[in-house]
Coordinates of C-alpha atoms and ligand atoms in Angstrom, one line a residue:
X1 CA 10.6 -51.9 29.0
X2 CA 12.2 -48.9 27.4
X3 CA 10.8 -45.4 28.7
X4 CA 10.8 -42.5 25.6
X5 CA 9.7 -38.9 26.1
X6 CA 8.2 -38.9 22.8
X7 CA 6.8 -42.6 20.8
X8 CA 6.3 -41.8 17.3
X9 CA 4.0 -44.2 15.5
X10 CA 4.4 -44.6 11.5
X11 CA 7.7 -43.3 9.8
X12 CA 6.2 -41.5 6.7
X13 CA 7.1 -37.3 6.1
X14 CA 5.2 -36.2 9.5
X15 CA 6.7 -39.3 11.4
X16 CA 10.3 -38.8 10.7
X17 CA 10.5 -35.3 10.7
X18 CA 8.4 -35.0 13.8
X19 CA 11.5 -37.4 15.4
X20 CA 13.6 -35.9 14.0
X21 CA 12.6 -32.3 15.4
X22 CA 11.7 -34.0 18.9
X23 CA 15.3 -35.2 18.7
X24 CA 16.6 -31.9 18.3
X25 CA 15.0 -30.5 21.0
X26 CA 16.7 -32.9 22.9
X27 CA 13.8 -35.1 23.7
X28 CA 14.3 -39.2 24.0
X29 CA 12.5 -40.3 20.8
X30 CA 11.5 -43.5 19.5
X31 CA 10.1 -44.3 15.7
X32 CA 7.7 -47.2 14.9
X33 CA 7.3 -48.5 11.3
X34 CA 5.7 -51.6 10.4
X35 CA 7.5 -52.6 7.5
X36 CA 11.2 -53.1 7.6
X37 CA 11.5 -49.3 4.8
X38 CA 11.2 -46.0 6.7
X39 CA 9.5 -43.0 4.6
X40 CA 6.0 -44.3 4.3
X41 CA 3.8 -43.6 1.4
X42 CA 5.6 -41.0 0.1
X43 CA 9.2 -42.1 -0.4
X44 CA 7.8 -45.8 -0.7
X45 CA 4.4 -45.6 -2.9
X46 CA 3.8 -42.0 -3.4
X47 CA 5.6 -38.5 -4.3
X48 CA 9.1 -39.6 -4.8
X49 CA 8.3 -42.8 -6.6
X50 CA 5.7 -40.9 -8.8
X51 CA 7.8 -38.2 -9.6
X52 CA 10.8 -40.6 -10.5
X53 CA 8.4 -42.4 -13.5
X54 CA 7.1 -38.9 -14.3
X55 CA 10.4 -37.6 -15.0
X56 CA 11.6 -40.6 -16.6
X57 CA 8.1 -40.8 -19.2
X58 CA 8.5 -37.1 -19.7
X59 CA 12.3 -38.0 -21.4
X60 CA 10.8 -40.2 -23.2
X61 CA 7.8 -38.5 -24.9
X62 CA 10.1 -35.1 -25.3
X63 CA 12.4 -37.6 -27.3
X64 CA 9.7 -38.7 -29.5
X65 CA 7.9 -35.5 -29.8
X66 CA 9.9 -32.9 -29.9
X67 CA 13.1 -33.7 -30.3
X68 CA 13.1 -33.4 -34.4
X69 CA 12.2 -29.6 -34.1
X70 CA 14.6 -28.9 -31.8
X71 CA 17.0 -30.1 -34.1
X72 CA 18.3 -33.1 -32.6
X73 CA 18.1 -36.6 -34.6
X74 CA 17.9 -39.8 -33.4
X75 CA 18.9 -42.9 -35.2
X76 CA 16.1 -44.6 -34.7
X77 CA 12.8 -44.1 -32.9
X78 CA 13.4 -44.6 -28.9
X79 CA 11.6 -47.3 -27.2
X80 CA 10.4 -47.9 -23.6
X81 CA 12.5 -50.2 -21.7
X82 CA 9.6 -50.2 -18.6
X83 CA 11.6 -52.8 -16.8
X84 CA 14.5 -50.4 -16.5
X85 CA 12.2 -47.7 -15.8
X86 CA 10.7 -49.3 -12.8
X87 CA 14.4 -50.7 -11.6
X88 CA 15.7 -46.7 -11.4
X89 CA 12.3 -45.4 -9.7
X90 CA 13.4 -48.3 -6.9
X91 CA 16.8 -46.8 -7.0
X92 CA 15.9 -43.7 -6.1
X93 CA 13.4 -44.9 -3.8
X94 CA 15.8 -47.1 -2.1
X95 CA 18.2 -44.1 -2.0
X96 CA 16.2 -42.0 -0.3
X97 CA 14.8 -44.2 2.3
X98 CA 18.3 -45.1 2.8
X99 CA 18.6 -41.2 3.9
X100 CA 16.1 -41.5 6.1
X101 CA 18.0 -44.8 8.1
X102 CA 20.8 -42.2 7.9
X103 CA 18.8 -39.4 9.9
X104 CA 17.7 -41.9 12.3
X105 CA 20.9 -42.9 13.2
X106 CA 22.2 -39.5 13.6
X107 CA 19.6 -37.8 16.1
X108 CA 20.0 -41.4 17.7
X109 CA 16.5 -42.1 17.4
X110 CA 15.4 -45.5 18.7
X111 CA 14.0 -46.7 15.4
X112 CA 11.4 -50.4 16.2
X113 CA 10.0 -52.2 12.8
X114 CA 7.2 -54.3 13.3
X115 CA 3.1 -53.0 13.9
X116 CA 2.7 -50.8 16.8
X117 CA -0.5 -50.5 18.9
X118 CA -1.7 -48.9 21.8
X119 CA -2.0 -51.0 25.2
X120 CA -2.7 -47.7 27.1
X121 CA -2.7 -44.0 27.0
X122 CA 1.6 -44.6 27.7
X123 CA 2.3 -47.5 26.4
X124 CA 2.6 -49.1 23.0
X125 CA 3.3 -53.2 21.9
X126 CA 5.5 -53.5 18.5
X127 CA 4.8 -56.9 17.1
X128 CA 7.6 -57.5 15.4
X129 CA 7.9 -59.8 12.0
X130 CA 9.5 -62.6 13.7
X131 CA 6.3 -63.0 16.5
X132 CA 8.2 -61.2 19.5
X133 CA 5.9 -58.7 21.3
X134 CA 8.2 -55.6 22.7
X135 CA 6.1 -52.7 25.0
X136 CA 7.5 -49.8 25.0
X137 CA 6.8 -46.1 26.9
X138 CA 6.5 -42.7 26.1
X139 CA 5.3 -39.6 27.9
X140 CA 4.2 -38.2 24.8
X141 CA 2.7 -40.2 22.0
X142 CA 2.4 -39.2 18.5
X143 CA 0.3 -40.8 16.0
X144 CA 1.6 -40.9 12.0
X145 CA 0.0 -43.7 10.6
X146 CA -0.8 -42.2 7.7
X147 CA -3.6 -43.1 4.8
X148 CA -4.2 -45.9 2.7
X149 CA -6.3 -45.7 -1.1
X150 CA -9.8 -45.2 -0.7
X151 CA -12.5 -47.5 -3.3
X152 CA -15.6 -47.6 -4.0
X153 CA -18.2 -50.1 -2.4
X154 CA -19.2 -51.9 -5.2
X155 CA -15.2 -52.2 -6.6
X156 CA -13.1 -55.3 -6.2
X157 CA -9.5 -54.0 -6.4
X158 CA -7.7 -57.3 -7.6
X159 CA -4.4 -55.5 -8.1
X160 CA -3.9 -57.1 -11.2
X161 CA -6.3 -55.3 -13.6
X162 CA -8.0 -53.3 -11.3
X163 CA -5.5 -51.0 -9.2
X164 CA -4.7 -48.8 -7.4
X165 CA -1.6 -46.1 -7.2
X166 CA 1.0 -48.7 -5.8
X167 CA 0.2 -51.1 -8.6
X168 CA 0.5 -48.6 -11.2
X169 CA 3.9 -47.9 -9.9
X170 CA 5.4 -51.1 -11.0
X171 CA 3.4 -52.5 -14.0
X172 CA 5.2 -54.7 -16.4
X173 CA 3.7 -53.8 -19.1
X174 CA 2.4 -50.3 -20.9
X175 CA -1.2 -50.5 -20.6
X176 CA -3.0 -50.1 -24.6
X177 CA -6.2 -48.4 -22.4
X178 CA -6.1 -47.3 -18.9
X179 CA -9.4 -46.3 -17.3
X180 CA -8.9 -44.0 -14.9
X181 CA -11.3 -43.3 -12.1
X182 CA -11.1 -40.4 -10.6
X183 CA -9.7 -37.0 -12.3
X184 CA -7.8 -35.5 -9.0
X185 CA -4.0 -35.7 -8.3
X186 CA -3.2 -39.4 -8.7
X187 CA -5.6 -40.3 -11.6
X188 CA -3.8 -37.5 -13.9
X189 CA 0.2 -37.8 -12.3
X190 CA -0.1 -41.8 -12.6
X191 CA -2.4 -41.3 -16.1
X192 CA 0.4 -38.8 -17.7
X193 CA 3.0 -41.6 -16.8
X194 CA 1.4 -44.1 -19.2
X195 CA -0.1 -41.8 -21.9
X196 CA 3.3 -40.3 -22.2
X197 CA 4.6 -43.9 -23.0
X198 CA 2.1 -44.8 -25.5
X199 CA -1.5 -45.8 -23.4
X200 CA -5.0 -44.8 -24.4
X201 CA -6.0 -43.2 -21.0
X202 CA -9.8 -42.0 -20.3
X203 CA -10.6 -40.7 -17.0
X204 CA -13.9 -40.7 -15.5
X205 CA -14.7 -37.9 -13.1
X206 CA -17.6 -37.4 -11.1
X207 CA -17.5 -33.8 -11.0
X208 CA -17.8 -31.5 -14.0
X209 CA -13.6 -30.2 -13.9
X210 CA -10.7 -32.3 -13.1
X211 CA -8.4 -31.4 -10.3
X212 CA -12.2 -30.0 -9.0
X213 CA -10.8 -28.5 -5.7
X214 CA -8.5 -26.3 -7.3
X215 CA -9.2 -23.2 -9.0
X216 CA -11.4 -23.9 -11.8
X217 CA -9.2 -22.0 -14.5
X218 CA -6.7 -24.7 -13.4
X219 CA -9.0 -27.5 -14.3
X220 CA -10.0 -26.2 -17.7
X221 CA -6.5 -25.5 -18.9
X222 CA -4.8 -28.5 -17.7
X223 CA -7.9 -30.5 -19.8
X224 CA -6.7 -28.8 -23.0
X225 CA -3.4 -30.0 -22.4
X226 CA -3.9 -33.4 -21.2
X227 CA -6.0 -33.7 -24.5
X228 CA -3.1 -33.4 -26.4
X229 CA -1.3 -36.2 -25.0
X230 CA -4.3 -38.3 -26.0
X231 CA -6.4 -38.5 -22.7
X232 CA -10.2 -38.9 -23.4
X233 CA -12.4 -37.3 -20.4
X234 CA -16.1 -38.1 -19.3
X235 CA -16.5 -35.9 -16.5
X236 CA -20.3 -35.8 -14.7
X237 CA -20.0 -39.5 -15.1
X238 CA -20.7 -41.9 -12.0
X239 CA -19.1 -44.5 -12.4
X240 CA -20.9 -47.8 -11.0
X241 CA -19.6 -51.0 -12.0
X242 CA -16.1 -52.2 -12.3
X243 CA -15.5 -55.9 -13.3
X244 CA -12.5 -57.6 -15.1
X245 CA -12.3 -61.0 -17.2
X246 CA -8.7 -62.2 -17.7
X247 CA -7.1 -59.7 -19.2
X248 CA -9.9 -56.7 -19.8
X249 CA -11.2 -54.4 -17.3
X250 CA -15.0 -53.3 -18.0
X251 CA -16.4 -49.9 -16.6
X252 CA -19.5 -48.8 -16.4
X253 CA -20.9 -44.9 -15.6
X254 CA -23.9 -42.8 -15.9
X255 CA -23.4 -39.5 -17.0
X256 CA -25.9 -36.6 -15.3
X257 CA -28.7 -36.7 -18.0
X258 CA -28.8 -41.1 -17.3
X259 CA -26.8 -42.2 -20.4
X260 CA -24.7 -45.1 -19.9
X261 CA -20.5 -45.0 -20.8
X262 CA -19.2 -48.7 -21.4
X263 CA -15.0 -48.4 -21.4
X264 CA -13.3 -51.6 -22.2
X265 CA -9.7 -51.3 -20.9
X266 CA -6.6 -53.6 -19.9
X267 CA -6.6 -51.6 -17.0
X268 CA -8.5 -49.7 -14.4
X269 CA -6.8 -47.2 -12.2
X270 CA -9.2 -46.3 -9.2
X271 CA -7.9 -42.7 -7.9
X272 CA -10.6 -41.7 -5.9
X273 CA -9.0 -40.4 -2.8
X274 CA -7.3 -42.0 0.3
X275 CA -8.9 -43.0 4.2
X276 CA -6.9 -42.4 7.2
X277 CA -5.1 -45.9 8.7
X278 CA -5.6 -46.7 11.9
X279 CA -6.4 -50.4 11.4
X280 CA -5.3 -52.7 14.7
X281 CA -4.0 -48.9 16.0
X282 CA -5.7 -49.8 19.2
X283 CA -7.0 -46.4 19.5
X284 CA -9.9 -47.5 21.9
X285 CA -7.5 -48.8 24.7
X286 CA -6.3 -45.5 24.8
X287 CA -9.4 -43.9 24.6
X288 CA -8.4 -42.0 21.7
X289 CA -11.6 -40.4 19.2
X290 CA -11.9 -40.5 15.6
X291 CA -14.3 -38.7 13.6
X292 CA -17.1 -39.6 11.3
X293 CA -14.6 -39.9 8.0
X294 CA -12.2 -42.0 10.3
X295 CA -9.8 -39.4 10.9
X296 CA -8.1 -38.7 14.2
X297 CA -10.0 -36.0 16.2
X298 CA -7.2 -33.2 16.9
X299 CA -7.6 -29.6 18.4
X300 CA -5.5 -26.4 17.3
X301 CA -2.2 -28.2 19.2
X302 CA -3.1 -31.4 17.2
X303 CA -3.4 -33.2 20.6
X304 CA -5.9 -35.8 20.7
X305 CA -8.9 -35.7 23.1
X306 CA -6.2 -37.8 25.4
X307 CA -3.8 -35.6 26.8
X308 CA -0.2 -36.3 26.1
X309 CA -1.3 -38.3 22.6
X310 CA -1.0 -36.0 19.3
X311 CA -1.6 -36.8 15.9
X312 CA -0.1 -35.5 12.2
X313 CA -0.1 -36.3 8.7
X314 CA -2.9 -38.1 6.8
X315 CA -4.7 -39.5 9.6
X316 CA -5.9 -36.3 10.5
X317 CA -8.3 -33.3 8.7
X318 CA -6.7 -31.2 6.2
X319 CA -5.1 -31.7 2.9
X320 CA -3.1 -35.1 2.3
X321 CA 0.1 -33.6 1.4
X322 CA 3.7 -34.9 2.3
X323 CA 4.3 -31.1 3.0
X324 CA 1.8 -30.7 5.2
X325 CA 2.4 -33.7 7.6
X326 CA 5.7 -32.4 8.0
X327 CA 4.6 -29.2 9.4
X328 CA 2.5 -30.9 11.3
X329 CA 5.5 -33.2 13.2
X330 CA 7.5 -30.4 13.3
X331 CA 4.4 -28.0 15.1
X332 CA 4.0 -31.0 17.5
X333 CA 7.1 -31.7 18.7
X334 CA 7.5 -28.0 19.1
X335 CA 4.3 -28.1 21.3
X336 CA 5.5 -30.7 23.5
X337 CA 8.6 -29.0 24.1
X338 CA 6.6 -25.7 25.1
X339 CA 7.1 -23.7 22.4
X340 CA 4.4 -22.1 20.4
X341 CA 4.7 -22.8 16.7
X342 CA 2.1 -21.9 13.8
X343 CA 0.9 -23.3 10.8
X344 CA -0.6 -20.8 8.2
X345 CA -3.2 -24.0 6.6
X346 CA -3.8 -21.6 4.1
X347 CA -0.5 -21.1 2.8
X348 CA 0.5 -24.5 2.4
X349 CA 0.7 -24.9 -1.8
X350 CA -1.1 -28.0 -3.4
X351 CA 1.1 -28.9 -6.8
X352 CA 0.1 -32.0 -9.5
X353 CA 3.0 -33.0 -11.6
X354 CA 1.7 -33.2 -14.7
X355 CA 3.0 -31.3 -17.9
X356 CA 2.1 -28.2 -17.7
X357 CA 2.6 -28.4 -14.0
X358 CA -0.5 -27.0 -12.4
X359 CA 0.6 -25.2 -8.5
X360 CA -1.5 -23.2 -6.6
X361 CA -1.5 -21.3 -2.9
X362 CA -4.1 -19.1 -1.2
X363 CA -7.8 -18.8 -2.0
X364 CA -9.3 -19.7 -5.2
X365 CA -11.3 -17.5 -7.3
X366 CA -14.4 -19.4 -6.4
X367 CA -13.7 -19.4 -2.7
X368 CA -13.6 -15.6 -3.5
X369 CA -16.6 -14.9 -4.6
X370 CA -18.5 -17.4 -2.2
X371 CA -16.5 -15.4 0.9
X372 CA -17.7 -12.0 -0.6
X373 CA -13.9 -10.8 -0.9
X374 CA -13.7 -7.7 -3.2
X375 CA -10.9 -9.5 -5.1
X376 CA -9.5 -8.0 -8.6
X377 CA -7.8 -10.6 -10.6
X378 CA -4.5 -10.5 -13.3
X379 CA -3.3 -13.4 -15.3
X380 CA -0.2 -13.7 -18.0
X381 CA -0.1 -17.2 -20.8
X382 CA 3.0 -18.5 -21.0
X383 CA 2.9 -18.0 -24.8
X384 CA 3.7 -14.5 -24.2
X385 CA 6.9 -15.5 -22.5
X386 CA 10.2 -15.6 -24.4
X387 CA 11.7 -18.6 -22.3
X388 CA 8.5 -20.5 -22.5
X389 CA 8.8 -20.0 -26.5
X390 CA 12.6 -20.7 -26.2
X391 CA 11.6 -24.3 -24.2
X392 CA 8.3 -25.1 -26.5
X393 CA 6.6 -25.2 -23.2
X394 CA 3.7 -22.4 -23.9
X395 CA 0.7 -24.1 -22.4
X396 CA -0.7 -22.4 -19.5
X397 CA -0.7 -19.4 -17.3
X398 CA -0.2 -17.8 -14.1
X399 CA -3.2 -16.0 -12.4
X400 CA -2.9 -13.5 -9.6
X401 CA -5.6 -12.5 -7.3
X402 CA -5.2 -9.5 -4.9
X403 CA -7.7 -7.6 -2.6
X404 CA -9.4 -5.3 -4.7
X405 CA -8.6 -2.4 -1.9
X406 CA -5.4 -3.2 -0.8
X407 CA -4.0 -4.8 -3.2
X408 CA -3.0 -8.0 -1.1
X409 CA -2.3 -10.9 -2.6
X410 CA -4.9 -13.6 -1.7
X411 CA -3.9 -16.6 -4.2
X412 CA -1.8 -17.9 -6.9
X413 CA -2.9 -20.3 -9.1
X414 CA -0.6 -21.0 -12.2
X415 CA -0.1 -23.8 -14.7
X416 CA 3.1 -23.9 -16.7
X417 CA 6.4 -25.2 -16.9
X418 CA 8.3 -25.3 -13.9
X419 CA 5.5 -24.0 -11.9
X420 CA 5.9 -26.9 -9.0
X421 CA 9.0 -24.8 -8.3
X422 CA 7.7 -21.3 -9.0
X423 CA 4.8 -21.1 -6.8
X424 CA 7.1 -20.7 -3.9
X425 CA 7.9 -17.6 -4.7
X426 CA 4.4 -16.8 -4.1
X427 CA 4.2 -18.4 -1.2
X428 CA 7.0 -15.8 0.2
X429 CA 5.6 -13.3 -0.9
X430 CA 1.9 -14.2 1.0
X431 CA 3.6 -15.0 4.4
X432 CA 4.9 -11.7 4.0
X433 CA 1.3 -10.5 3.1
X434 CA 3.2 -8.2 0.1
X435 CA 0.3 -6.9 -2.7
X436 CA 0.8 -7.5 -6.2
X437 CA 2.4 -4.1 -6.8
X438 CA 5.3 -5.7 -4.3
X439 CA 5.6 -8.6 -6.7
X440 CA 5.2 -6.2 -10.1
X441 CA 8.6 -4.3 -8.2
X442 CA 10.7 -6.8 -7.5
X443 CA 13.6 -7.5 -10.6
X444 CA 12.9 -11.1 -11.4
X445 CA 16.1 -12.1 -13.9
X446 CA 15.6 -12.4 -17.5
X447 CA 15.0 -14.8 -19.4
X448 CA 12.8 -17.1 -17.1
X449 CA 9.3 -18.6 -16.1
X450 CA 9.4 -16.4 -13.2
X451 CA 8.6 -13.2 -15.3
X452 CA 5.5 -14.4 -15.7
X453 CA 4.2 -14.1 -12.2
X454 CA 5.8 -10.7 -12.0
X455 CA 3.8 -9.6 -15.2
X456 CA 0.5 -11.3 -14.0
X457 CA 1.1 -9.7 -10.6
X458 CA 1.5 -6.4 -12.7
X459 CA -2.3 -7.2 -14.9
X460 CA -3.6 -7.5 -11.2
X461 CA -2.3 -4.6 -9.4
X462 CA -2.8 -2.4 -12.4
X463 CA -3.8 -3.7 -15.9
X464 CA -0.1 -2.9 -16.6
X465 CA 1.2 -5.9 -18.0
X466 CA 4.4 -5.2 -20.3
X467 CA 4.4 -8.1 -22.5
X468 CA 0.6 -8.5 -23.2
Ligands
FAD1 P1 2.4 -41.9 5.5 O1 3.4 -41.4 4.6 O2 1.3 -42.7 4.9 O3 3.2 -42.8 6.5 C1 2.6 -43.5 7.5 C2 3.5 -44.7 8.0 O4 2.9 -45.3 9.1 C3 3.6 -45.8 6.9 O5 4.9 -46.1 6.7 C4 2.9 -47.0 7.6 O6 3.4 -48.2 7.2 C5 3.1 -46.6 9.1 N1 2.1 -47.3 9.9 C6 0.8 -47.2 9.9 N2 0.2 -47.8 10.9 C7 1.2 -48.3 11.7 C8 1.3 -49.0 12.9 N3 0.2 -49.4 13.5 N4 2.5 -49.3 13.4 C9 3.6 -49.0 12.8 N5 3.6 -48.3 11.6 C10 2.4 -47.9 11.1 N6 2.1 -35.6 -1.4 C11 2.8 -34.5 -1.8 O7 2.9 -33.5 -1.0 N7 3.5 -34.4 -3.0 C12 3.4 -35.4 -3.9 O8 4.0 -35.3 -5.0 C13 2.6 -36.6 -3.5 N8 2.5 -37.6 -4.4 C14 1.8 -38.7 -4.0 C15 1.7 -39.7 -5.0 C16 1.0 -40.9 -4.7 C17 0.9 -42.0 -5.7 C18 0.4 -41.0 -3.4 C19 -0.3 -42.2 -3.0 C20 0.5 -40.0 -2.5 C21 1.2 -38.8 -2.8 N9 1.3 -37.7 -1.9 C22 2.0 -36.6 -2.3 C23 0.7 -37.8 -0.6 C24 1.7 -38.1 0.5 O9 2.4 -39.3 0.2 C25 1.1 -38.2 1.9 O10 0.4 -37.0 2.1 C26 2.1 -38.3 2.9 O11 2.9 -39.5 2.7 C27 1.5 -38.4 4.3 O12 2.5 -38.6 5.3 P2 2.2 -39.2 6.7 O13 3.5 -39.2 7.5 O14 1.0 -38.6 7.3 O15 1.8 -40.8 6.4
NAD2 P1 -8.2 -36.7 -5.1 O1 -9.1 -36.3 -4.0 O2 -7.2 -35.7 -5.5 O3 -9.1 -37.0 -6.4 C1 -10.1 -38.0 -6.4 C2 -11.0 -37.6 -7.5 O4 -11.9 -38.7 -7.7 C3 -11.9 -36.4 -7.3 O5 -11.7 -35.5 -8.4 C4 -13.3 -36.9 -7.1 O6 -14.2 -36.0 -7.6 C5 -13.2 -38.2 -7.9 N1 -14.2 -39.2 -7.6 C6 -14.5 -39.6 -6.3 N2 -15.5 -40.6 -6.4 C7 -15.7 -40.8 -7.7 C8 -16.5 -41.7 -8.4 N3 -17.3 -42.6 -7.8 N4 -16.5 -41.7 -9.8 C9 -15.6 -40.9 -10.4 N5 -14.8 -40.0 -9.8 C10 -14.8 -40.0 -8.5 O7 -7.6 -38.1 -4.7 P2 -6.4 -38.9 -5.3 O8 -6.0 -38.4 -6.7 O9 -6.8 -40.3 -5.1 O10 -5.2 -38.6 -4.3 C11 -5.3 -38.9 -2.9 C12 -4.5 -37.9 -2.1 O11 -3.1 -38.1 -2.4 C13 -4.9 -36.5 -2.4 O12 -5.4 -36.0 -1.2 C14 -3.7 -35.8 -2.8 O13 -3.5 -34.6 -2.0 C15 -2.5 -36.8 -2.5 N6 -1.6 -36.7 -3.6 C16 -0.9 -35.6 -3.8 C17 -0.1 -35.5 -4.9 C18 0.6 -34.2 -5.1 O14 0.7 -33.4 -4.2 N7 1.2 -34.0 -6.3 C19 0.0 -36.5 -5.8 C20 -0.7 -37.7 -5.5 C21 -1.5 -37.8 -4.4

């Protein structure tokens, strides 16, 4: 049986990089992954695969749209080739998993494909895809396994009609009307894909915003946007019956005064969140917890209420971000080499790639004003922006909120072109705890997006915005 200091269960961000760092630190490491690609949801079924269509669906829509008025002419009207879409978003898939076999190789991790499960606190069986059982050992096990989509009781996913993200990754076909369920992160990425290709997309959100955990200004602008592209919303609906017939989908919701929504679609999208996986985990023959909501029970060191077993990523509390489960591998295999790392939760941005992009770090507004926090707050539109105006991208805004005595900077929120890149700017500048007057100082180069943070940081410290 092989002996491992560190047994790393599920290859997704906080698997690998949680190897990888345990590698570093010169610890014998072994990675588990039950299916024969490394990278998990999110180089497999998630951010990079998304992003790939994303990109690909915005070319296409700025070619339709707005090519003409900037003046370039096509000879005839550009049609979607899906098929070939899908075949480059495996490309660069396969690419980057590829990268991760790479890394692997190079720390000389011990990589095992088959399902792994727990046989004791030390000890884990692979069974592998041709039958054969292996047991391995590790002094230190940690658990990645990730998260899975979440439905809805009363919902038959058939993953024909009615899907969920991974299907809507690889359709073969450009839905006429996609129901959406669910108006958070995946339901308006994996919606923008097929609106910007020509689909009649309608989400139905229980709450009364999309994106409802962000701040709220975030929700109500990206709305406006999203309306131009041709989604229809019906938030407060409850959706409550989901049933297809050959090729139509039928969804049914109540709204909050009781009225009924029929949608009739060729496809229904259900986005409404993710579970942790720990199915056949084995987690009782190790004695390991999990809490009411299925997660992982971790402390402050993300160890497991079994000493010498940690867990990371999705399958435990916190936001289900790629980001954010590689902090997590990284922080644990720190722990287990004695260090003392830290995570600032609160400082870990949340971004949807839609167009405007919407990115946001640090408290909300609303979380503000439920804390008590004497917060003042500044904002700038990117129509005010001479290289917004110079890109036709003038939908959106950045918002700054500082502490209204010190002038700290508690949150960013901002919606805009290029914002998935920008917001780390802001995210310096809170791990550094600078105010907005630090920001509203700093040069930031002329002409770009970035201005606009600098002049909303300048309406917060001081109402002294130049350009509004
Ligand atoms: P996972 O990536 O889920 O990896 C877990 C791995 O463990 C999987 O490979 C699984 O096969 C393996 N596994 C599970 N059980 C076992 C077992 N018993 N034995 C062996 N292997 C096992 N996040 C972002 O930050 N940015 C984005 O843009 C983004 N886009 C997304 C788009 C979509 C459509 C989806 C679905 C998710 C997206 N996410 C995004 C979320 C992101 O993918 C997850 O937060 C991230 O993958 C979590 O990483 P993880 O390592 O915890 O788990
Ligand atoms: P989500 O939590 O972002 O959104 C789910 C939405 O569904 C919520 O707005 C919720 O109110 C709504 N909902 C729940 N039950 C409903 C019902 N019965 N009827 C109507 N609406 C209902 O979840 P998601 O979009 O499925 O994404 C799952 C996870 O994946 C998220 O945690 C997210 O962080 C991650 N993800 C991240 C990115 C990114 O970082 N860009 C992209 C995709 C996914």
């Amino acid at each position: 049986m092989n002996a491992y200091d560190v047994v790393v269960i599920g290859s997704g961000p906080g698997g690998y990089v949680g190897a990888i760092r345990c590698a570093q630190l010169g610890m014998k490491t072994a990675l588990i992954e039950r299916y024969n690609a490394l990278g998990g949801t999110c180089l497999n079924v998630g951010c990079i695969p998304s992003k790939a269509l994303l990109d690909s669906s915005e070319h296409y829509h700025q070619a339709v749209h707005t090519f003409g008025e900037h003046g370039i002419d096509l000879k005839s009207a550009p049609k979607v080739n899906l098929t070939q879409m899908i075949k480059r978003k495996q490309d660069v898939v396969d690419q980057t998993v590829g990268g991760i076999q790479f890394l692997m190789k190079k720390n000389k991790i011990d990589v095992y494909h088959g399902h792994g499960s727990f046989v004791d606190k030390n000890t884990v069986q692979i069974a592998k895809e041709d039958g054969i059982l292996e047991k391995i050992t590790g002094k230190n096990i940690i658990i990645a396994t990730g998260s899975k989509p979440a439905g809805l009781p009363f919902i038959s996913i058939d993953k024909k009609r009615i899907i969920t993200s991974t299907e809507a990754l690889k359709l073969t076909e450009v839905p006429k009307h996609m129901v959406v369920i669910g108006g958070g992160v995946i339901g308006l990425e994996l919606g923008s894909v097929y609106a910007r290709l020509g689909a009649k997309v309608s989400v139905v959100e229980f709450m009364d915003s999309i994106i409802p955990t962000m701040d709220r200004t975030m929700g109500k602008e990206l709305q406006k946007s999203l309306k131009k592209l041709g989604f229809e919303f019906y938030l407060s609906h409850k959706v409550k019956e989901v049933t297809a017939k050959g090729k139509s989908v039928t969804v049914k919701a109540d709204n909050n005064k009781g009225e009924e929504l029929v949608l009739d679609a060729d496809y229904c999208l259900v986005a409404v969140g993710r579970k942790p996986y720990t199915d056949n985990l084995g987690l009782e023959k190790a004695g390991v917890k999990i809490d009411e909501r299925g997660r992982v029970e971790v402390d402050a060191h993300l160890q497991t209420n079994i000493s010498g077993i940690y867990a990371i990523g999705d399958v435990v509390k916190g936001a289900m971000l790629a980001h954010k489960a590689e902090e997590e591998g990284t922080f644990v295999a720190e722990v287990i080499a004695g260090q003392k790392p830290h995570i600032n939760y609160n400082l870990i941005p949340g971004v949807v790639y839609t167009w405007p992009e919407v990115a946001s770090v640090g408290y909300t507004e609303e979380q503000l004003k439920e804390n008590g926090t004497p917060y003042k707050a500044g904002s700038f539109p990117f129509k005010a922006s001479g290289r917004a105006r110079a890109s036709m991208d003038t939908d959106g805004l950045v918002k700054v909120l500082a502490h209204k005595d010190t002038d700290e900077i508690l949150g960013v929120h901002m919606i805009g072109p290029r914002c998935a890149d920008m917001i780390a700017e802001a995210v310096v500048a809170m791990e550094f705890r600078a105010s907005a007057e630090d920001i509203a100082r700093i040069s930031h180069a002329h002409p770009t997006f970035t201005e606009s943070f600098r002049e909303a940081a300048l309406d917060a410290t001081a109402k002294r915005a130049i350009h509004i």
